[in-house]
Short mmCIF file of C-alpha atoms and ligand atoms in Angstrom, two decimals:
data_model
loop_
_atom_site.label_atom_id
_atom_site.label_comp_id
_atom_site.label_asym_id
_atom_site.label_seq_id
_atom_site.Cartn_x
_atom_site.Cartn_y
_atom_site.Cartn_z
CA MET A 169 72.09 48.50 19.83
CA ALA A 170 73.28 45.14 21.17
CA LYS A 171 72.40 44.42 24.78
CA ARG A 172 75.15 45.49 27.11
CA ASP A 173 77.27 42.69 28.52
CA HIS A 174 76.53 42.29 32.24
CA PHE A 175 78.08 40.60 35.22
CA ALA A 176 76.31 37.35 35.95
CA THR A 177 76.11 37.65 39.73
CA ARG A 178 76.78 40.12 42.53
CA LEU A 179 79.69 37.98 43.67
CA GLY A 180 81.05 38.16 40.15
CA PHE A 181 80.96 41.93 40.30
CA VAL A 182 82.56 42.14 43.75
CA LEU A 183 85.35 39.90 42.56
CA ALA A 184 85.83 41.84 39.35
CA ALA A 185 85.93 45.18 41.16
CA ALA A 186 88.24 43.72 43.80
CA GLY A 187 90.26 42.17 40.99
CA SER A 188 90.64 45.65 39.57
CA ALA A 189 91.60 47.19 42.88
CA VAL A 190 93.97 44.46 44.03
CA GLY A 191 97.08 44.42 41.92
CA LEU A 192 100.53 45.87 41.65
CA GLY A 193 99.32 48.88 43.62
CA ASN A 194 98.97 46.70 46.70
CA ILE A 195 101.88 44.34 46.36
CA TRP A 196 104.49 46.30 44.42
CA LYS A 197 103.71 49.96 45.02
CA PHE A 198 102.34 50.02 48.56
CA PRO A 199 105.35 48.39 50.29
CA PHE A 200 107.92 50.56 48.50
CA MET A 201 105.90 53.74 49.01
CA THR A 202 105.58 52.91 52.70
CA GLY A 203 109.32 52.27 52.80
CA GLN A 204 110.10 55.58 51.11
CA ASN A 205 107.67 57.56 53.23
CA GLY A 206 108.76 56.58 56.70
CA GLY A 207 106.55 53.60 57.57
CA GLY A 208 103.67 53.68 60.06
CA ALA A 209 102.59 57.28 59.60
CA PHE A 210 102.16 56.66 55.87
CA LEU A 211 100.01 53.62 56.66
CA VAL A 212 97.77 55.65 58.99
CA LEU A 213 97.32 58.46 56.46
CA TYR A 214 96.66 55.99 53.68
CA VAL A 215 93.98 54.14 55.67
CA ALA A 216 92.39 57.44 56.72
CA PHE A 217 92.14 58.57 53.08
CA VAL A 218 90.78 55.19 51.99
CA LEU A 219 88.00 55.13 54.56
CA THR A 220 86.81 58.69 54.02
CA ILE A 221 87.53 59.95 50.55
CA GLY A 222 88.24 56.62 48.87
CA LEU A 223 85.03 54.97 49.95
CA SER A 224 82.99 58.02 48.96
CA VAL A 225 84.57 58.31 45.52
CA MET A 226 84.06 54.62 44.92
CA LEU A 227 80.37 54.84 45.72
CA ALA A 228 80.13 57.96 43.54
CA GLU A 229 81.67 56.08 40.61
CA PHE A 230 79.39 53.09 41.18
CA ALA A 231 76.32 55.33 41.20
CA ILE A 232 77.35 57.23 38.07
CA GLY A 233 78.19 54.07 36.18
CA ARG A 234 75.10 52.11 37.04
CA ALA A 235 72.78 55.04 36.49
CA GLY A 236 74.44 55.93 33.21
CA GLN A 237 74.91 52.38 31.88
CA ARG A 238 77.70 53.67 29.67
CA ASN A 239 81.42 54.36 29.38
CA PRO A 240 82.68 57.29 31.50
CA VAL A 241 82.12 59.92 28.81
CA GLY A 242 78.69 58.62 27.89
CA ALA A 243 77.64 58.20 31.52
CA PHE A 244 78.29 61.86 32.35
CA ARG A 245 76.45 62.86 29.18
CA ALA A 246 73.48 60.61 29.95
CA LEU A 247 73.17 62.00 33.48
CA LYS A 248 73.80 65.67 32.87
CA GLY A 249 75.70 66.68 29.79
CA GLY A 250 77.21 70.15 29.53
CA ALA A 251 80.94 70.14 30.17
CA TRP A 252 80.75 67.05 32.42
CA PRO A 253 81.55 64.44 29.75
CA ALA A 254 85.04 65.99 29.67
CA VAL A 255 85.60 64.42 33.12
CA GLY A 256 85.10 61.05 31.49
CA GLY A 257 87.47 62.15 28.74
CA LEU A 258 90.15 62.93 31.32
CA GLY A 259 89.64 59.41 32.64
CA VAL A 260 90.08 57.88 29.20
CA ILE A 261 93.38 59.74 28.80
CA ALA A 262 94.45 58.65 32.28
CA GLY A 263 93.80 55.05 31.22
CA PHE A 264 96.49 55.30 28.55
CA VAL A 265 98.93 56.96 30.94
CA ILE A 266 98.44 54.49 33.78
CA LEU A 267 98.49 51.33 31.73
CA SER A 268 101.66 52.46 29.93
CA PHE A 269 103.81 52.03 33.02
CA TYR A 270 101.60 49.46 34.74
CA SER A 271 102.25 47.04 31.91
CA VAL A 272 105.99 47.56 32.27
CA VAL A 273 105.88 46.43 35.89
CA GLY A 274 103.45 43.67 34.91
CA GLY A 275 106.19 42.52 32.54
CA TRP A 276 108.67 42.41 35.45
CA THR A 277 106.36 40.01 37.29
CA LEU A 278 106.15 37.72 34.26
CA ALA A 279 109.92 37.76 33.93
CA TYR A 280 110.36 36.99 37.62
CA ALA A 281 107.89 34.10 37.45
CA ILE A 282 110.10 32.57 34.77
CA LYS A 283 113.37 33.38 36.52
CA SER A 284 112.22 31.80 39.75
CA VAL A 285 111.66 28.45 38.05
CA SER A 286 115.26 28.45 36.91
CA GLY A 287 116.44 28.99 40.49
CA ALA A 288 118.31 32.13 39.38
CA LEU A 289 116.97 34.04 42.36
CA ALA A 290 117.78 31.62 45.17
CA SER A 291 119.77 33.84 47.52
CA ASN A 292 119.24 35.98 50.57
CA ASP A 293 122.15 38.32 49.96
CA PRO A 294 120.90 41.87 49.29
CA LYS A 295 123.85 42.51 47.00
CA ILE A 296 123.23 39.50 44.78
CA LEU A 297 119.48 40.11 44.55
CA GLY A 298 119.94 43.81 43.92
CA ALA A 299 122.41 43.03 41.17
CA ALA A 300 120.08 40.42 39.62
CA PHE A 301 117.24 42.94 39.46
CA GLY A 302 119.59 45.60 38.14
CA ALA A 303 120.85 43.32 35.39
CA PHE A 304 117.35 42.35 34.32
CA ILE A 305 116.11 45.93 34.31
CA ALA A 306 119.13 47.10 32.32
CA ASP A 307 118.42 44.80 29.39
CA PRO A 308 116.13 46.74 27.05
CA LEU A 309 115.04 43.78 24.95
CA ASP A 310 114.06 41.78 27.99
CA VAL A 311 112.11 44.57 29.63
CA ILE A 312 110.38 45.78 26.47
CA GLY A 313 109.64 42.21 25.43
CA PHE A 314 107.98 41.34 28.73
CA HIS A 315 106.09 44.65 28.62
CA ALA A 316 104.76 43.52 25.22
CA ALA A 317 103.90 40.05 26.53
CA PHE A 318 101.99 41.49 29.47
CA MET A 319 100.11 43.88 27.19
CA VAL A 320 99.12 41.08 24.80
CA LEU A 321 97.76 38.98 27.68
CA THR A 322 95.74 41.97 28.88
CA LEU A 323 94.31 42.59 25.43
CA VAL A 324 93.35 38.96 24.92
CA ILE A 325 91.21 39.13 28.08
CA VAL A 326 89.69 42.51 27.19
CA ALA A 327 88.89 41.38 23.66
CA GLY A 328 86.91 38.48 25.17
CA GLY A 329 84.45 40.87 26.82
CA VAL A 330 83.54 41.52 30.39
CA ARG A 331 81.67 38.50 31.56
CA HIS A 332 83.77 35.86 29.96
CA GLY A 333 87.15 37.47 30.37
CA ILE A 334 87.18 39.44 33.55
CA GLU A 335 84.71 37.75 35.82
CA ARG A 336 86.06 34.25 35.38
CA ALA A 337 89.70 35.19 35.87
CA ALA A 338 88.93 37.10 39.06
CA ARG A 339 86.71 34.43 40.54
CA ILE A 340 89.24 31.65 40.43
CA LEU A 341 92.53 33.36 41.05
CA MET A 342 91.95 36.06 43.65
CA PRO A 343 91.33 33.66 46.54
CA ILE A 344 94.47 31.68 45.72
CA LEU A 345 96.56 34.85 45.69
CA ALA A 346 95.08 35.93 49.02
CA LEU A 347 96.06 32.63 50.60
CA LEU A 348 99.59 32.79 49.24
CA VAL A 349 100.17 36.37 50.37
CA ILE A 350 99.04 35.39 53.89
CA VAL A 351 101.42 32.40 53.94
CA LEU A 352 104.30 34.64 52.83
CA ALA A 353 103.44 37.30 55.40
CA VAL A 354 103.50 34.65 58.14
CA ARG A 355 106.91 33.52 56.96
CA ALA A 356 108.18 37.12 56.81
CA VAL A 357 107.00 38.19 60.27
CA THR A 358 108.58 35.10 61.85
CA LEU A 359 112.03 35.72 60.35
CA ASP A 360 114.87 36.50 62.73
CA GLY A 361 115.08 40.27 62.93
CA ALA A 362 111.57 40.88 61.58
CA ALA A 363 110.52 42.86 64.65
CA LYS A 364 112.23 46.04 63.47
CA GLY A 365 110.33 45.92 60.19
CA ILE A 366 107.02 45.25 61.92
CA ALA A 367 107.63 48.23 64.19
CA PHE A 368 108.59 50.40 61.22
CA PHE A 369 105.36 49.47 59.46
CA LEU A 370 102.92 49.62 62.36
CA THR A 371 104.30 52.36 64.64
CA PRO A 372 103.50 55.80 63.25
CA ASP A 373 106.11 58.50 63.68
CA PHE A 374 104.25 61.67 62.77
CA SER A 375 107.28 63.85 63.30
CA ARG A 376 108.51 62.62 59.91
CA VAL A 377 105.34 63.48 58.01
CA THR A 378 105.69 66.15 55.33
CA TRP A 379 103.29 67.32 52.63
CA ASP A 380 105.00 64.90 50.30
CA THR A 381 103.99 62.06 52.64
CA VAL A 382 100.38 63.22 52.75
CA ASN A 383 100.28 63.68 48.99
CA ALA A 384 101.84 60.26 48.44
CA ALA A 385 99.28 58.62 50.73
CA LEU A 386 96.39 60.30 48.91
CA GLY A 387 97.71 59.29 45.49
CA GLN A 388 98.21 55.75 46.74
CA ALA A 389 94.62 55.60 47.99
CA PHE A 390 93.28 56.59 44.56
CA PHE A 391 95.63 54.30 42.68
CA SER A 392 95.08 51.28 44.87
CA LEU A 393 91.30 51.55 44.85
CA SER A 394 91.24 52.15 41.06
CA LEU A 395 89.53 55.50 41.51
CA GLY A 396 89.47 58.80 39.67
CA MET A 397 89.57 57.67 36.05
CA GLY A 398 86.29 55.88 35.50
CA THR A 399 87.30 52.25 36.01
CA MET A 400 84.59 51.81 38.63
CA ILE A 401 82.13 53.83 36.53
CA THR A 402 82.71 51.44 33.68
CA TYR A 403 82.47 48.29 35.80
CA ALA A 404 79.29 49.49 37.47
CA SER A 405 77.80 50.19 34.05
CA TYR A 406 77.80 46.42 33.54
CA LEU A 407 75.66 45.99 36.66
CA ASP A 408 72.01 45.29 37.24
CA ARG A 409 69.88 47.45 39.45
CA GLN A 410 69.44 44.93 42.31
CA VAL A 411 72.98 45.13 43.63
CA ASN A 412 73.54 46.98 46.92
CA LEU A 413 76.15 49.58 45.97
CA PRO A 414 77.25 50.93 49.38
CA LYS A 415 77.72 47.43 50.72
CA THR A 416 79.68 46.43 47.64
CA ALA A 417 81.88 49.53 47.83
CA ALA A 418 82.67 48.76 51.47
CA GLN A 419 83.56 45.16 50.70
CA VAL A 420 85.81 46.06 47.79
CA THR A 421 87.55 48.74 49.85
CA LEU A 422 88.16 46.42 52.78
CA LEU A 423 89.48 43.65 50.55
CA ASP A 424 91.84 46.05 48.84
CA THR A 425 93.16 47.58 52.04
CA GLY A 426 93.48 44.15 53.62
CA PHE A 427 95.64 43.03 50.72
CA ALA A 428 97.84 46.11 51.01
CA VAL A 429 98.38 45.70 54.76
CA ILE A 430 99.23 42.03 54.40
CA ALA A 431 101.57 42.85 51.52
CA GLY A 432 103.28 45.35 53.81
CA LEU A 433 103.71 42.60 56.40
CA MET A 434 105.11 40.34 53.72
CA VAL A 435 107.73 42.77 52.44
CA LEU A 436 108.80 45.21 55.17
CA PRO A 437 109.75 42.74 57.94
CA ALA A 438 111.92 40.93 55.40
CA VAL A 439 113.50 44.21 54.30
CA PHE A 440 114.74 44.77 57.84
CA ALA A 441 115.54 41.14 58.60
CA PHE A 442 117.90 40.86 55.62
CA GLY A 443 119.28 44.38 55.64
CA PHE A 444 117.71 45.79 52.47
CA ASP A 445 117.07 49.50 52.10
CA PRO A 446 113.38 50.32 52.80
CA ALA A 447 113.66 53.38 50.55
CA ALA A 448 114.97 51.35 47.60
CA GLY A 449 112.02 52.39 45.44
CA PRO A 450 110.26 50.42 42.67
CA GLY A 451 112.57 47.41 42.91
CA LEU A 452 111.80 46.74 46.58
CA THR A 453 109.32 43.85 46.29
CA PHE A 454 111.39 42.26 43.54
CA ILE A 455 114.67 42.29 45.44
CA THR A 456 113.26 41.49 48.89
CA LEU A 457 110.87 38.61 48.34
CA PRO A 458 113.39 36.27 46.72
CA ALA A 459 115.29 36.45 50.03
CA VAL A 460 112.14 35.27 51.82
CA PHE A 461 111.69 32.42 49.35
CA ALA A 462 115.29 31.37 49.92
CA GLN A 463 114.38 30.83 53.59
CA MET A 464 111.45 28.53 52.81
CA PRO A 465 111.24 24.84 52.00
CA ALA A 466 110.36 24.48 48.31
CA GLY A 467 111.27 28.15 47.92
CA ALA A 468 111.49 28.01 44.15
CA LEU A 469 107.96 26.67 43.96
CA PHE A 470 106.65 29.42 46.24
CA ALA A 471 108.55 32.01 44.23
CA PHE A 472 107.07 30.81 40.98
CA LEU A 473 103.56 30.64 42.42
CA PHE A 474 103.87 34.10 43.91
CA PHE A 475 105.12 35.88 40.82
CA ALA A 476 102.72 34.01 38.55
CA LEU A 477 99.76 34.92 40.74
CA LEU A 478 100.98 38.49 41.05
CA ALA A 479 101.15 38.67 37.27
CA ILE A 480 97.56 37.46 37.15
CA ALA A 481 96.43 39.96 39.80
CA ALA A 482 98.16 42.62 37.73
CA LEU A 483 96.32 41.38 34.65
CA THR A 484 92.89 41.67 36.25
CA SER A 485 93.84 45.25 37.16
CA ALA A 486 95.35 46.09 33.79
CA VAL A 487 92.15 44.91 32.14
CA SER A 488 90.22 47.40 34.26
CA ILE A 489 92.55 50.25 33.34
CA ILE A 490 92.01 49.81 29.62
CA GLU A 491 88.34 48.76 29.75
CA PRO A 492 87.09 52.37 30.14
CA VAL A 493 89.11 53.32 27.07
CA VAL A 494 87.76 50.40 25.07
CA SER A 495 84.23 50.98 26.30
CA TYR A 496 84.51 54.61 25.20
CA LEU A 497 85.76 53.65 21.74
CA ILE A 498 82.95 51.12 21.33
CA ASP A 499 80.08 53.28 22.63
CA GLU A 500 81.13 56.69 21.36
CA ARG A 501 83.30 55.96 18.34
CA LYS A 502 81.37 52.91 17.15
CA MET A 503 84.44 50.73 16.92
CA SER A 504 84.25 46.97 17.27
CA ARG A 505 85.52 45.61 20.59
CA ARG A 506 88.33 43.92 18.78
CA ALA A 507 89.62 46.97 16.91
CA ALA A 508 89.23 49.19 19.98
CA THR A 509 91.15 46.76 22.18
CA TRP A 510 94.09 46.14 19.89
CA GLY A 511 94.33 49.75 18.73
CA ALA A 512 94.32 51.20 22.24
CA GLY A 513 96.71 48.47 23.38
CA ALA A 514 99.26 49.21 20.68
CA VAL A 515 99.28 52.93 21.50
CA THR A 516 99.61 52.22 25.22
CA TRP A 517 102.44 49.79 24.68
CA ALA A 518 104.39 52.38 22.68
CA LEU A 519 103.74 55.00 25.35
CA GLY A 520 105.19 52.61 27.92
CA VAL A 521 108.53 52.05 26.20
CA PRO A 522 110.24 55.09 27.81
CA SER A 523 109.09 53.85 31.23
CA ALA A 524 110.44 50.41 30.41
CA LEU A 525 113.85 51.88 29.67
CA SER A 526 113.83 54.25 32.59
CA LEU A 527 115.36 52.03 35.26
CA GLY A 528 118.01 50.75 32.88
CA PRO A 529 119.51 52.40 29.81
CA TRP A 530 117.65 55.68 30.42
CA LYS A 531 118.13 55.81 34.17
CA ASP A 532 119.75 59.21 34.02
CA VAL A 533 116.82 60.83 32.21
CA THR A 534 114.72 62.66 34.78
CA VAL A 535 111.50 64.62 34.63
CA GLY A 536 110.96 66.95 37.57
CA GLY A 537 113.67 65.14 39.53
CA LYS A 538 112.14 61.70 38.98
CA GLY A 539 112.95 58.85 36.62
CA ILE A 540 110.48 58.47 33.74
CA LEU A 541 108.47 55.62 35.26
CA ASP A 542 108.18 57.42 38.58
CA ALA A 543 107.26 60.66 36.83
CA VAL A 544 104.51 59.04 34.76
CA ASP A 545 103.20 57.33 37.88
CA TYR A 546 103.23 60.66 39.71
CA LEU A 547 101.41 62.41 36.88
CA ALA A 548 98.70 59.75 37.00
CA SER A 549 98.42 59.05 40.74
CA ASN A 550 99.04 62.49 42.15
CA ILE A 551 97.53 64.74 39.50
CA MET A 552 95.11 63.02 37.12
CA LEU A 553 93.39 60.68 39.58
CA PRO A 554 92.91 63.20 42.42
CA LEU A 555 91.67 65.75 39.89
CA GLY A 556 89.26 63.15 38.55
CA GLY A 557 88.20 62.43 42.13
CA ILE A 558 87.46 66.09 42.81
CA LEU A 559 85.33 66.38 39.68
CA ILE A 560 83.50 63.10 40.26
CA THR A 561 82.55 64.04 43.83
CA LEU A 562 81.54 67.56 42.81
CA PHE A 563 79.34 66.06 40.12
CA VAL A 564 77.60 63.69 42.52
CA GLY A 565 77.43 66.21 45.36
CA TRP A 566 76.13 69.21 43.44
CA SER A 567 74.92 68.27 40.03
CA VAL A 568 73.03 64.97 40.35
CA ALA A 569 72.74 64.46 44.12
CA ALA A 570 69.12 63.28 44.19
CA ARG A 571 69.61 60.90 41.31
CA ALA A 572 72.85 59.58 42.83
CA VAL A 573 71.21 58.92 46.20
CA ASP A 574 68.37 57.11 44.48
CA GLU A 575 70.87 55.01 42.57
CA ALA A 576 72.94 54.30 45.69
CA GLN A 577 69.72 52.99 47.29
CA SER A 578 68.81 50.99 44.19
CA GLY A 579 65.60 52.96 43.87
CA GLY A 580 64.60 52.21 47.48
CA ALA A 581 65.42 48.51 47.43
CA HIS A 582 68.47 49.00 49.68
CA PRO A 583 67.99 51.94 52.05
CA PHE A 584 71.33 53.67 52.70
CA ALA A 585 71.46 55.17 56.19
CA LEU A 586 74.57 57.23 55.50
CA ALA A 587 73.32 58.85 52.29
CA LYS A 588 73.40 62.35 53.79
CA VAL A 589 76.92 61.90 55.12
CA TRP A 590 78.02 60.61 51.74
CA ILE A 591 76.57 63.59 49.90
CA PHE A 592 78.13 65.94 52.44
CA ILE A 593 81.53 64.35 51.84
CA CYS A 594 81.01 64.59 48.07
CA ARG A 595 79.97 68.24 48.28
CA PHE A 596 82.55 69.62 50.65
CA VAL A 597 84.97 67.29 52.36
CA ALA A 598 86.40 65.30 49.48
CA PRO A 599 86.83 68.11 46.92
CA ALA A 600 88.29 70.50 49.49
CA ALA A 601 90.62 67.99 51.12
CA VAL A 602 91.89 66.58 47.84
CA ALA A 603 92.39 70.03 46.33
CA TRP A 604 94.22 71.18 49.42
CA VAL A 605 96.58 68.21 49.44
CA MET A 606 97.20 68.56 45.69
CA ILE A 607 98.04 72.23 46.00
CA GLN A 608 100.41 71.65 48.91
CA GLY A 609 101.98 68.80 46.97
CA LEU A 610 102.71 71.01 43.97
N1 LIG B 76 94.16 49.48 41.58
C1 LIG B 76 95.05 48.72 40.74
C2 LIG B 76 96.23 48.28 41.59
O1 LIG B 76 96.29 48.58 42.73
C3 LIG B 76 95.47 49.48 39.51
C4 LIG B 76 94.32 50.07 38.77
C5 LIG B 76 93.33 49.40 38.12
C6 LIG B 76 94.01 51.43 38.65
N2 LIG B 76 92.44 50.28 37.59
C7 LIG B 76 92.84 51.54 37.91
C8 LIG B 76 94.65 52.55 39.13
C9 LIG B 76 92.26 52.78 37.66
C10 LIG B 76 94.08 53.79 38.86
C11 LIG B 76 92.90 53.89 38.16
O2 LIG B 76 97.10 47.62 41.11
#
């Protein structure tokens, strides 16, 4: 067998894992979910889930991946076998489901990068911006075409292989995006009338919390950290034994949460300052930010930079959604990287077409009371990923605990003081809490 492609440096891995975690989940989904779920209380629940369950699941995935040195299915088989490889299989299926709608929204960001150059979005009138988004989203050729373009870009990177494709893209572009999001957040919080939005975001009102809020926060934690489907298993399988896994998991988690909080400060104050509806749903970032750009010198330039960088952040995430699928097809089905990438990509693109149509021509089609895109997102974020998280933590906590602790400590090279707490969370806390929230949510 050919030697497995590996990340060149620890920094390269941190950036690739952070590049996976930071994406549309932070900048598109988090602000609109916070808006729909009542603001501050959602933020508090989300952060609480991230720091307890999220961090533990991430470390569990890192340990499984690096110990197994294989795709999610193969890693479970290498470590234990039995029925466990099916958990990896669930992750592979989730990869198709998630990327199908993720690529649709990725296409919106590409389209908006192009539109902002033309100045078509220079306005701060909620009606005009809402109508512009509505018109774009209603045009099937446009939306499906950009969905295809985004998918092709993703596949080109994945076909290039891990080190060359993923690591390089993440290393250069993530820091630039971070800087830009901070600049935009500063502009947003200093707008006239921003205070109401800041208060909405940062002041929790627990009287408005329902099980739906808790369930939404849990799903968001999994989605944003790229957990529950084997992305982090796959990335860690490209890792050498020297890397300190707990430290890396903490860094990736903090980076991801930092991005989400700053994205909230970039969108929500502007929502209130300009009189948008915080519960507007998936269009929120796309209708609100152009109003912020319209208030800035060289707004069109900032708009272009923002949407282009967001598209790139989405690409580094999209790559990580399909990489477990591709890795599975290569390792287990003996396909070439090229055939696996383009085959899986074509299927995922087709799966995404209904989501692409779902805010426009098919906006009246609902599944369980939600539009198609929302329903597919819910299936992935609130059912498949938490279920994956339960099984992954049970596996680490009960089935391979000693091996996992050894791996988390890099065979003794990096002693991990909280190993017992981690295993306790994997055994009891995470599976029970996630199962409880899922059951209440259904
Ligand atoms: N975390 C990414 C985001 O926030 C999306 C993502 C990448 C993902 N890989 C994943 C979500 C695996 C769930 C599972 O945009």
